mmCIF file of C-alpha atoms in Angstrom:
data_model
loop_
_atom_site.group_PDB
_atom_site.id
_atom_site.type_symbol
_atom_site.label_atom_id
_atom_site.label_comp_id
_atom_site.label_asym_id
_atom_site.label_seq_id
_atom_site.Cartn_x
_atom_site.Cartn_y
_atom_site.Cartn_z
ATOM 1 C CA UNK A 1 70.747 105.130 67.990
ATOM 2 C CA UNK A 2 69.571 104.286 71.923
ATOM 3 C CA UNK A 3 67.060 101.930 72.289
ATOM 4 C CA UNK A 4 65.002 100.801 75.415
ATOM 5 C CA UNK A 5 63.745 97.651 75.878
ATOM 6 C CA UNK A 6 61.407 95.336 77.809
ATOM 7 C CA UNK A 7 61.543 91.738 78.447
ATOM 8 C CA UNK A 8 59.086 90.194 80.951
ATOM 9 C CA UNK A 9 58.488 86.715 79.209
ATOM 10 C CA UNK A 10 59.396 84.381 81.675
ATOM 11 C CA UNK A 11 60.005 85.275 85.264
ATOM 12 C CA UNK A 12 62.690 88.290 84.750
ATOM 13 C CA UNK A 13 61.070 91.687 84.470
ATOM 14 C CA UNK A 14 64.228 93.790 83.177
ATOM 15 C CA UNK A 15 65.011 96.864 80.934
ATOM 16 C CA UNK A 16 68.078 98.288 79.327
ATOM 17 C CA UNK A 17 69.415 101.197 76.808
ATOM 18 C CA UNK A 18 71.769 100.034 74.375
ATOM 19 C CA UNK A 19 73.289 102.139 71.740
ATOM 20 C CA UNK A 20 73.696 101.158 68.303
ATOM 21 C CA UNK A 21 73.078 97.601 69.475
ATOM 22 C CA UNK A 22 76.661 96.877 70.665
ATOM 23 C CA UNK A 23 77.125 99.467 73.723
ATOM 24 C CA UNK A 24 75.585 98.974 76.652
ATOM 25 C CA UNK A 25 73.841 102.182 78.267
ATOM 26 C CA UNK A 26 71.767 100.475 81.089
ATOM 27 C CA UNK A 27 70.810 97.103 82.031
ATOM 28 C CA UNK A 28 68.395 96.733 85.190
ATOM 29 C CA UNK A 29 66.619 93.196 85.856
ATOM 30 C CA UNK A 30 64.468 92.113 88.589
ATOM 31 C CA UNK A 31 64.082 88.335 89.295
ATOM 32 C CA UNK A 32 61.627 86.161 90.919
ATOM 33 C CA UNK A 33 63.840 82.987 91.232
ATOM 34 C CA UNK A 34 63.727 82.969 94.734
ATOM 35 C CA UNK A 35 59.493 83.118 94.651
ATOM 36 C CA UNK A 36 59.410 80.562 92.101
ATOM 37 C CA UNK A 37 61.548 78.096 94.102
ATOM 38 C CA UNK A 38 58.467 77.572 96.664
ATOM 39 C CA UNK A 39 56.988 75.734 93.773
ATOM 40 C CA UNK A 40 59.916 73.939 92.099
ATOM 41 C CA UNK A 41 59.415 76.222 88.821
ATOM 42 C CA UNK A 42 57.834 79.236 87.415
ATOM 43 C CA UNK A 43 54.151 79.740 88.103
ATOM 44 C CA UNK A 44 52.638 81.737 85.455
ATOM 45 C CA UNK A 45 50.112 83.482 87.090
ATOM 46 C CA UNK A 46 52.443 84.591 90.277
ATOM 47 C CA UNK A 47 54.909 85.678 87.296
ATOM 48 C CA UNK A 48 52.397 88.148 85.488
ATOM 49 C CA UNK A 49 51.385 90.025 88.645
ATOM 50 C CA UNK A 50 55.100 90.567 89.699
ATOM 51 C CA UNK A 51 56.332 91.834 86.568
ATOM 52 C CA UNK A 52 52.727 94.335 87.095
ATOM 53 C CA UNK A 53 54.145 95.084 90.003
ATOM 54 C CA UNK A 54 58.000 95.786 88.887
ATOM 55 C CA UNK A 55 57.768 97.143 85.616
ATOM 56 C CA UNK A 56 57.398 100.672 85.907
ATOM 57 C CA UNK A 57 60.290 100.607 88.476
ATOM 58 C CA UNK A 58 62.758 98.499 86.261
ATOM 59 C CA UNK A 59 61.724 100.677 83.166
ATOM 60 C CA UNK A 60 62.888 104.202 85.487
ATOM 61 C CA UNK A 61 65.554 102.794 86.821
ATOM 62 C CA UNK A 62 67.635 101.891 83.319
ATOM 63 C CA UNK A 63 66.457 105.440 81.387
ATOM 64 C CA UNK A 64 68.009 107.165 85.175
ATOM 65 C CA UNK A 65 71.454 104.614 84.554
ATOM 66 C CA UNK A 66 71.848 106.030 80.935
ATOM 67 C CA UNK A 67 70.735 109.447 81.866
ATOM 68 C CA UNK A 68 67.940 109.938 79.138
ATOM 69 C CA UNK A 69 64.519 110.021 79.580
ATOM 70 C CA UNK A 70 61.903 108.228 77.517
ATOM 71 C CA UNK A 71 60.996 111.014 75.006
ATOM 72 C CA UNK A 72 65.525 111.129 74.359
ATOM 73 C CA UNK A 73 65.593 107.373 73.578
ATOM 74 C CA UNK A 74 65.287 106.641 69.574
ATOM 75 C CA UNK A 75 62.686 103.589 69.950
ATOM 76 C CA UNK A 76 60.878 101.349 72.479
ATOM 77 C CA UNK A 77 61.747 97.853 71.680
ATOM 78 C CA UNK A 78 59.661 95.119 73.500
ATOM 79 C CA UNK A 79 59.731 91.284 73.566
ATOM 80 C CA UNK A 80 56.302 89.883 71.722
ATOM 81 C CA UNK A 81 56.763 86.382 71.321
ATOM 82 C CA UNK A 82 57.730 83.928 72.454
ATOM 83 C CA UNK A 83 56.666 83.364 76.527
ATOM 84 C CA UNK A 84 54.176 83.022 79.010
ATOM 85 C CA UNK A 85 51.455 84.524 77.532
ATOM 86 C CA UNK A 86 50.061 86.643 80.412
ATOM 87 C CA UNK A 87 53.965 87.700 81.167
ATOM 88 C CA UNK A 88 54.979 88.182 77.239
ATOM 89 C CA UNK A 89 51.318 90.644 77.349
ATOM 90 C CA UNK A 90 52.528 92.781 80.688
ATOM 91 C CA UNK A 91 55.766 93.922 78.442
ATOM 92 C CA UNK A 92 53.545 94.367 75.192
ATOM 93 C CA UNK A 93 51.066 96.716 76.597
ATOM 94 C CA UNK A 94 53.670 98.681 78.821
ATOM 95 C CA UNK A 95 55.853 98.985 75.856
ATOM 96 C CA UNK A 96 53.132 100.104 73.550
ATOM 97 C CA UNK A 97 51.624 102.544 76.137
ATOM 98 C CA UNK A 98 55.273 104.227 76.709
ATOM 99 C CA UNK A 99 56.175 104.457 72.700
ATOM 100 C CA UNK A 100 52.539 106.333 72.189
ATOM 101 C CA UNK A 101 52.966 108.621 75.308
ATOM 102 C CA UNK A 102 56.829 109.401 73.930
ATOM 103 C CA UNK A 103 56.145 109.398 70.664
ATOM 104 C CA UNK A 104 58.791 106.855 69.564
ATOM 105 C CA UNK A 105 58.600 104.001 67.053
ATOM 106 C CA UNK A 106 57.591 100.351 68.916
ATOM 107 C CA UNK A 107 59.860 97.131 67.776
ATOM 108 C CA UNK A 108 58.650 93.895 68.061
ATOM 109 C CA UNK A 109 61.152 91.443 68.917
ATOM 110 C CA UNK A 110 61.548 87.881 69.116
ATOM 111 C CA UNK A 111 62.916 86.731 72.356
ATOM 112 C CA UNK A 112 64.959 84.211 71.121
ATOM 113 C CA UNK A 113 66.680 86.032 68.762
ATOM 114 C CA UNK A 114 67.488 88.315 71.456
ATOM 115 C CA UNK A 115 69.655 85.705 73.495
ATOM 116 C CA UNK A 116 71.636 85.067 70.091
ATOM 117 C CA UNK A 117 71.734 89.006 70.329
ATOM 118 C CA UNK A 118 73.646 88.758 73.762
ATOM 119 C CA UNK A 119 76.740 87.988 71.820
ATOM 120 C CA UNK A 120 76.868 91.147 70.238
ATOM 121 C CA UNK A 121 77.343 92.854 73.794
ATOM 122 C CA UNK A 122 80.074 90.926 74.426
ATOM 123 C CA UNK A 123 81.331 90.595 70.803
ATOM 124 C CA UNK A 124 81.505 93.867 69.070
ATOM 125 C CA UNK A 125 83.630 92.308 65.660
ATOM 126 C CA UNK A 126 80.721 89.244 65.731
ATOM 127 C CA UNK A 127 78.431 89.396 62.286
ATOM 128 C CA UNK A 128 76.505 86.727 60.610
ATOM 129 C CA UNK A 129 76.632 84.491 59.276
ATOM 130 C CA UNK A 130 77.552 82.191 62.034
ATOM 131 C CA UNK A 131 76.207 78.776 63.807
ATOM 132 C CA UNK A 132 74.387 79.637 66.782
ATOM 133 C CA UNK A 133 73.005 76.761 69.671
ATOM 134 C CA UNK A 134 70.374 78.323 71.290
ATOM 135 C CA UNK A 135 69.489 76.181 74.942
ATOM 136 C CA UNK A 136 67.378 77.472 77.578
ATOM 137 C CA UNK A 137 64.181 76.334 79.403
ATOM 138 C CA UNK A 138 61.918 76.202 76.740
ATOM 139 C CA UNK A 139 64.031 76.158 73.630
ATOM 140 C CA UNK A 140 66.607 73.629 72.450
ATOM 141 C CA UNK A 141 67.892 74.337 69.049
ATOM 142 C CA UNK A 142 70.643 74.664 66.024
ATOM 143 C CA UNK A 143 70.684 77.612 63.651
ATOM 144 C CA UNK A 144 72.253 79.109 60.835
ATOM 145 C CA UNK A 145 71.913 83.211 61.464
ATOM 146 C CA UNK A 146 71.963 83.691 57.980
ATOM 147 C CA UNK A 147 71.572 87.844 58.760
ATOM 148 C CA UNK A 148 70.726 89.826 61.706
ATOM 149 C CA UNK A 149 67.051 88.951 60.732
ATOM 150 C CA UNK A 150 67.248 85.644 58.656
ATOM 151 C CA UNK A 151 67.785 82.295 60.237
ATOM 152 C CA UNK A 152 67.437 78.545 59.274
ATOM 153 C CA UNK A 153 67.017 75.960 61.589
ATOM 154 C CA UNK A 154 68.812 72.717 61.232
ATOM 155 C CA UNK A 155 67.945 70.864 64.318
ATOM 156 C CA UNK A 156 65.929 70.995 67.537
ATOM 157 C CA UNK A 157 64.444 69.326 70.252
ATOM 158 C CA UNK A 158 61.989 66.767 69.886
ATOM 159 C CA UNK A 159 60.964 66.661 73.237
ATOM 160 C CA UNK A 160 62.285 68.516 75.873
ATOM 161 C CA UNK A 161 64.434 71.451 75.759
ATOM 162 C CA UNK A 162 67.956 71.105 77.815
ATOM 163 C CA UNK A 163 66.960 73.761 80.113
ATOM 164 C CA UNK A 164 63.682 71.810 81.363
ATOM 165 C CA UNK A 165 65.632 68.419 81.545
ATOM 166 C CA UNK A 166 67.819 70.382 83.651
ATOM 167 C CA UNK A 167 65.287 71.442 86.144
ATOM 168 C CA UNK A 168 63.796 68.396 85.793
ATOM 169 C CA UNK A 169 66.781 66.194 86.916
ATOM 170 C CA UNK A 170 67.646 68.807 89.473
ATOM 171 C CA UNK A 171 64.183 68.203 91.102
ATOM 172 C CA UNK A 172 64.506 64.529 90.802
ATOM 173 C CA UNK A 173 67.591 64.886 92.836
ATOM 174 C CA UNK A 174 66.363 66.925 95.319
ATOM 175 C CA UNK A 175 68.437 69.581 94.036
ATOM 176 C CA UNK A 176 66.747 73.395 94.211
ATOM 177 C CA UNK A 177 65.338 75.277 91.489
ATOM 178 C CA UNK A 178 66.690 76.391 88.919
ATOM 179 C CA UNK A 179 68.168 73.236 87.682
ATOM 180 C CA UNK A 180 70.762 74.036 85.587
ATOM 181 C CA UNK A 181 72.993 76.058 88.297
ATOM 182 C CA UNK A 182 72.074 73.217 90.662
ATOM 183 C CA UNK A 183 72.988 70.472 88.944
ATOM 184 C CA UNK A 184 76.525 72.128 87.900
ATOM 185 C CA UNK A 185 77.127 72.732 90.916
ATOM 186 C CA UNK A 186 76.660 69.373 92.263
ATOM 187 C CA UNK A 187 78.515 68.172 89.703
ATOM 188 C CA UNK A 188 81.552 69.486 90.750
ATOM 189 C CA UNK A 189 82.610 66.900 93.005
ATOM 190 C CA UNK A 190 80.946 64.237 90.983
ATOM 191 C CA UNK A 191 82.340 61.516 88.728
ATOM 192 C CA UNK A 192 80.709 62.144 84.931
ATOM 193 C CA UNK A 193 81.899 58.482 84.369
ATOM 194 C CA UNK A 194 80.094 56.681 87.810
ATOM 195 C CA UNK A 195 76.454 56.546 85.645
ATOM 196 C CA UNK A 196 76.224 54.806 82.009
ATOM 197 C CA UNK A 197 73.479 57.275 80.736
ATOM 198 C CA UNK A 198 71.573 56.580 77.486
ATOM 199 C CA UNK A 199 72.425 58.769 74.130
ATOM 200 C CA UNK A 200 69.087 59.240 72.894
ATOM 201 C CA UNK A 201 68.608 58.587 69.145
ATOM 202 C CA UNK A 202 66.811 60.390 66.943
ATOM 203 C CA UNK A 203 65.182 61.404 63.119
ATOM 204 C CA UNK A 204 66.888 64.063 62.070
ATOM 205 C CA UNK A 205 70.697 64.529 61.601
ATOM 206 C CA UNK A 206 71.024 67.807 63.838
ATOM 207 C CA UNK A 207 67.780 67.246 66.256
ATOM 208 C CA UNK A 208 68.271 66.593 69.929
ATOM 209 C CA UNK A 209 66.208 64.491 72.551
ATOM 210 C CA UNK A 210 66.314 64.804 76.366
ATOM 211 C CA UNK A 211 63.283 63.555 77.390
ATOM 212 C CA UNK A 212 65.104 59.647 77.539
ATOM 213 C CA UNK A 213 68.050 60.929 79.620
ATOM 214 C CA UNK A 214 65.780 62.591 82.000
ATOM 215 C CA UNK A 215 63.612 59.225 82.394
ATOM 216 C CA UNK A 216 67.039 57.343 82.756
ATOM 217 C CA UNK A 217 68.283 59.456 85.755
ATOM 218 C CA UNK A 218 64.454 59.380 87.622
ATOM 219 C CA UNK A 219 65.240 54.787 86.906
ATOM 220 C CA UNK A 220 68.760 55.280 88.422
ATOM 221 C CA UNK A 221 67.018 57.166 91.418
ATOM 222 C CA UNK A 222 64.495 54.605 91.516
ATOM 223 C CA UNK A 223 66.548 51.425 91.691
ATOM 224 C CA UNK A 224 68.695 52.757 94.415
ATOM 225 C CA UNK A 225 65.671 53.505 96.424
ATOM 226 C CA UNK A 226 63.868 49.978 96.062
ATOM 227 C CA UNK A 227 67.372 48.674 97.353
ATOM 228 C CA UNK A 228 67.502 50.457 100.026
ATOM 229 C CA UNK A 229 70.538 52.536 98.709
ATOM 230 C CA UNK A 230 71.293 56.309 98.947
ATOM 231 C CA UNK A 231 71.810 57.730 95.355
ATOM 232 C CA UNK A 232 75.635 59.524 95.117
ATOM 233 C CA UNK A 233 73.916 62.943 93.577
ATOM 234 C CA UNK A 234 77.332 64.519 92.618
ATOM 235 C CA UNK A 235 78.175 61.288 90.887
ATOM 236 C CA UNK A 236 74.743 61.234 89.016
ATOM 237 C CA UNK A 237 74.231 65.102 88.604
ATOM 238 C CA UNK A 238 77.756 64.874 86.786
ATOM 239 C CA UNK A 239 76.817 62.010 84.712
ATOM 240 C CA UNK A 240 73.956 63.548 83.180
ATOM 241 C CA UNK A 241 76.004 67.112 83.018
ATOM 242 C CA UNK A 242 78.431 65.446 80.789
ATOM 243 C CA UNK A 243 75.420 63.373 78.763
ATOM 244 C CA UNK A 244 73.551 66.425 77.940
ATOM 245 C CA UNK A 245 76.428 68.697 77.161
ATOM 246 C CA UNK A 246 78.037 66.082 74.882
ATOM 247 C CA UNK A 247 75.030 65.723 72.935
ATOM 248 C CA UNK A 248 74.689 69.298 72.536
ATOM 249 C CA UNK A 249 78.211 69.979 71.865
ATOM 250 C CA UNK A 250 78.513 66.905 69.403
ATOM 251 C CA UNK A 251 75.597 68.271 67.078
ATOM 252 C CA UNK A 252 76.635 71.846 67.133
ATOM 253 C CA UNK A 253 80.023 70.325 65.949
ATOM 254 C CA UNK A 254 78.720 68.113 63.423
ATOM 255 C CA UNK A 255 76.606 71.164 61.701
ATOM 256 C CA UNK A 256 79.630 73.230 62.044
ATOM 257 C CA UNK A 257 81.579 70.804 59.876
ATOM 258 C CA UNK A 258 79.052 69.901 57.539
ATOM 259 C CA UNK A 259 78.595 73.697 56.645
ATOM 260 C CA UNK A 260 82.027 74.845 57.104
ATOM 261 C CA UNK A 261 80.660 76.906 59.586
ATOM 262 C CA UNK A 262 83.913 79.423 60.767
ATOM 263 C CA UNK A 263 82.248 81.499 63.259
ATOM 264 C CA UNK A 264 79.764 79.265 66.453
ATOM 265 C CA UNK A 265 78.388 80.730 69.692
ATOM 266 C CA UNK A 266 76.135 79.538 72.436
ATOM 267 C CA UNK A 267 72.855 81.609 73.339
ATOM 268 C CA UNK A 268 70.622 80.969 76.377
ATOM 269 C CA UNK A 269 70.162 80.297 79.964
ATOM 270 C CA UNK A 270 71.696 76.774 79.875
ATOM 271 C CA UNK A 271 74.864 78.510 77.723
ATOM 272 C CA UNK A 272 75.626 79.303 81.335
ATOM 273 C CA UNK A 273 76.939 75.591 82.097
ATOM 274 C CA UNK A 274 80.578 75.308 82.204
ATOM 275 C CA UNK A 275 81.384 71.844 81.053
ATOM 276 C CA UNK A 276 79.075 72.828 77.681
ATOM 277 C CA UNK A 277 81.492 75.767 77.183
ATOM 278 C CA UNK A 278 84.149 73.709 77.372
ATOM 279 C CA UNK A 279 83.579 70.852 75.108
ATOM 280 C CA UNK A 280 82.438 73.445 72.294
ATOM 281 C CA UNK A 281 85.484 75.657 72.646
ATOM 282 C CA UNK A 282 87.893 72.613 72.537
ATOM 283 C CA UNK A 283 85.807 71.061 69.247
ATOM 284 C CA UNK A 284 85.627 73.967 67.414
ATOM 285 C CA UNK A 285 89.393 74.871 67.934
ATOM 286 C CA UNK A 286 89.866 71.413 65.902
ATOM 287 C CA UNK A 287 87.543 72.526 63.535
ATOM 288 C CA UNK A 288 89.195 75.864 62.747
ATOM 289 C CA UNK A 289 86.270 77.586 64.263
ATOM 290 C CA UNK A 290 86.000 80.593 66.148
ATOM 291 C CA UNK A 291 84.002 80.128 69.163
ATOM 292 C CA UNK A 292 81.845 83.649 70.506
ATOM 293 C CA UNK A 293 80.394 82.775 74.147
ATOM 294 C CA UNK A 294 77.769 85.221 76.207
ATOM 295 C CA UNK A 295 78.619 86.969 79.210
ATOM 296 C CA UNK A 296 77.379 84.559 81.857
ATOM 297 C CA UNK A 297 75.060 87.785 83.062
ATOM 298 C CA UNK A 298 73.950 88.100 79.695
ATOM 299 C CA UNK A 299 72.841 84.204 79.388
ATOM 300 C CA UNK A 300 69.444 84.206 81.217
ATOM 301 C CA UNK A 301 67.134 86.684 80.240
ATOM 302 C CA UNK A 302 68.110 90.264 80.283
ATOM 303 C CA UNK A 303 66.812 93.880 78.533
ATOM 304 C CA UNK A 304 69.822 94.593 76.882
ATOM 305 C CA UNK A 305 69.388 91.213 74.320
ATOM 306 C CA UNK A 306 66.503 92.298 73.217
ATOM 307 C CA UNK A 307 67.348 96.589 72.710
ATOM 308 C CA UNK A 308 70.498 94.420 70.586
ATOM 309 C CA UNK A 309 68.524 92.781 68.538
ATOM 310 C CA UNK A 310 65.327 95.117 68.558
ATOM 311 C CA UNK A 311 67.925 97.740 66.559
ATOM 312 C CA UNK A 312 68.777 95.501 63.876
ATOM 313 C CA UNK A 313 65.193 94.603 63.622
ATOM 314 C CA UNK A 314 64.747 98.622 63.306
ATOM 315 C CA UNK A 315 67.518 98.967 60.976
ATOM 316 C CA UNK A 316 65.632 96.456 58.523
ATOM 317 C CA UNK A 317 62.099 97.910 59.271
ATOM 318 C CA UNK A 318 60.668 95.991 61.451
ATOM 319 C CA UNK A 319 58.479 98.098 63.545
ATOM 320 C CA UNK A 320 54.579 97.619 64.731
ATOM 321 C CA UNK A 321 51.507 99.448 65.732
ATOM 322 C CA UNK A 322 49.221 99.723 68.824
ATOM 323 C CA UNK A 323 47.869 96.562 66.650
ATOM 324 C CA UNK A 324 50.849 94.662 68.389
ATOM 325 C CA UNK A 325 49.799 91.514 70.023
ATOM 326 C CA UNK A 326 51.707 89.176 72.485
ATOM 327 C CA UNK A 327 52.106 85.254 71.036
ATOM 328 C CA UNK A 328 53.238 82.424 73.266
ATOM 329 C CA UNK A 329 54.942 80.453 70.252
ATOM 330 C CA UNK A 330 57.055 81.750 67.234
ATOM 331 C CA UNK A 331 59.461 79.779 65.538
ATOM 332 C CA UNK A 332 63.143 81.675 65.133
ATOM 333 C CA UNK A 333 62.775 81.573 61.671
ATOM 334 C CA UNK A 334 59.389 83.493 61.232
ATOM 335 C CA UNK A 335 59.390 85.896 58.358
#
């Protein structure tokens, strides 16, 4: 079964084919980082009337890179929640418009399932039920994917996501958007030991909070301006880097153990960051635990996620109408 898809939540307008939701037909996305920059983030208006602008391209060019057209594709999958509204409702009404004119069923999909999706592209043998620790700019959580379309969350941010604190930090530094590459990348010739960074503490065994860490970093900034001092940015972007991962890894761990979890994997934008990779890889192996990691391609926000999960939201009948609205909040776990 081929499936096309359409993500334009955010500030990515992209499409793919996948087949079967494993093998990889197409993938075409068109960013607007380098717009966004300007502004030191995504600006939701200037995001809706690009992806206007690209979608119909993006769409063309991935059925041309699988050589189909859109009546020989099996379904139009589309993400529908969650997102900036006016972006998540460019992909819904394209999406809806080309399923009626083809004639092919529409799938609804969640786009944050479809980042735990991206593992499936690179991870053919991967199937629940496995830990998953979803971090990206808007979402921050720990989940048990119970099934392809089941999932219970044990922890989450109570605050900000890691993604945000990223971009957050990185603009505090002086550091371009988006954060998270920034920040890594300054961190490589930083010391992660130079700054004694704050771990946050909160209710909830498995729940996360950045919004502390990010406050400490703007006080270190601070301090070393009112002395007259220049702030080492490698050594501080590297301080927080290790903070944030460790948290992150550290709870992902700690559910793993607790639930005797045997198979773990890392799913959004800020899955990207190296030293995150690392500590979870080198916990689970003492754990016993298999780790599953996204292509780094695959980590942002991508078509092909959601065609991967829109079939196994297919498979178990999950399919909508021209009803089909757009929804700027969803948890995972909706039913």
């Amino acid at each position: 079964m081929k499936i096309l898809s359409i993500e334009s939540s955010c500030d990515e307008t992209a499409a793919a084919v996948i087949e079967d939701g494993r093998k990889i037909c197409s993938s075409v996305i068109h960013t607007q980082v380098e717009e966004h920059k300007l502004y030191g983030g995504v600006v939701p208006e200037i995001a809706s009337r690009r992806h206007i602008e690209s979608i119909c391209g993006v769409t063309a060019e991935a059925l041309e890179q699988a050589g189909l057209t859109a009546r020989e594709v099996d379904a139009v999958a589309v993400t529908a929640a969650p997102g900036l509204i006016g972006a998540v409702l460019v992909g819904v009404n394209f999406a809806k418009g080309l399923a009626l004119s083809a004639e092919k069923p529409l799938i609804p999909v969640h786009h944050i399932r479809g980042h735990v999706a991206a593992n499936y592209l690179a991870h053919p043998e991967l199937e629940p039920p496995f830990l998953a620790l979803i971090v990206s700019g808007g979402h921050s959580h720990i989940v048990e994917v119970q099934d392809y379309t089941h999932y219970h969350i044990l922890g989450h941010t109570v605050d900000d996501a890691a993604g945000e604190a990223f971009d957050k930090v990185a603009r505090t530094l002086g550091l371009p958007y988006p954060g998270g590459p920034s920040v890594a990348a300054a961190a490589k010739t930083g010391d992660p030991k130079a700054y004694r960074l704050p771990v946050p503490h909160v209710e909830g065994k498995y729940n996360v909070s950045f919004s502390g860490l990010k406050t400490a970093v703007l006080n270190e900034v601070n301090k070393a301006q009112m002395k007259g001092e220049e702030v080492n940015v490698p050594n501080l972007a590297a301080s927080f880097q290790e903070r944030i991962a460790g948290i992150l890894a550290e709870k992902l761990l700690l559910a793993a153990a607790d639930t005797g979890a045997k198979q773990v994997c890392l799913a959004g934008g800020v899955a990207a960051n190296g030293r995150l990779r690392q500590l979870v890889n080198d916990g689970a192996q003492k754990l016993g635990a298999k780790v599953y990691l996204p292509e780094l391609k695959f980590c942002g926000d991508n078509g092909a996620m959601i065609a991967a999960q829109g079939y196994y939201q297919y498979i178990a009948g999950h399919t909508a109408g021209l009803e089909l609205n757009g929804l700027p909040t969803l948890p995972i776990d909706y039913e």
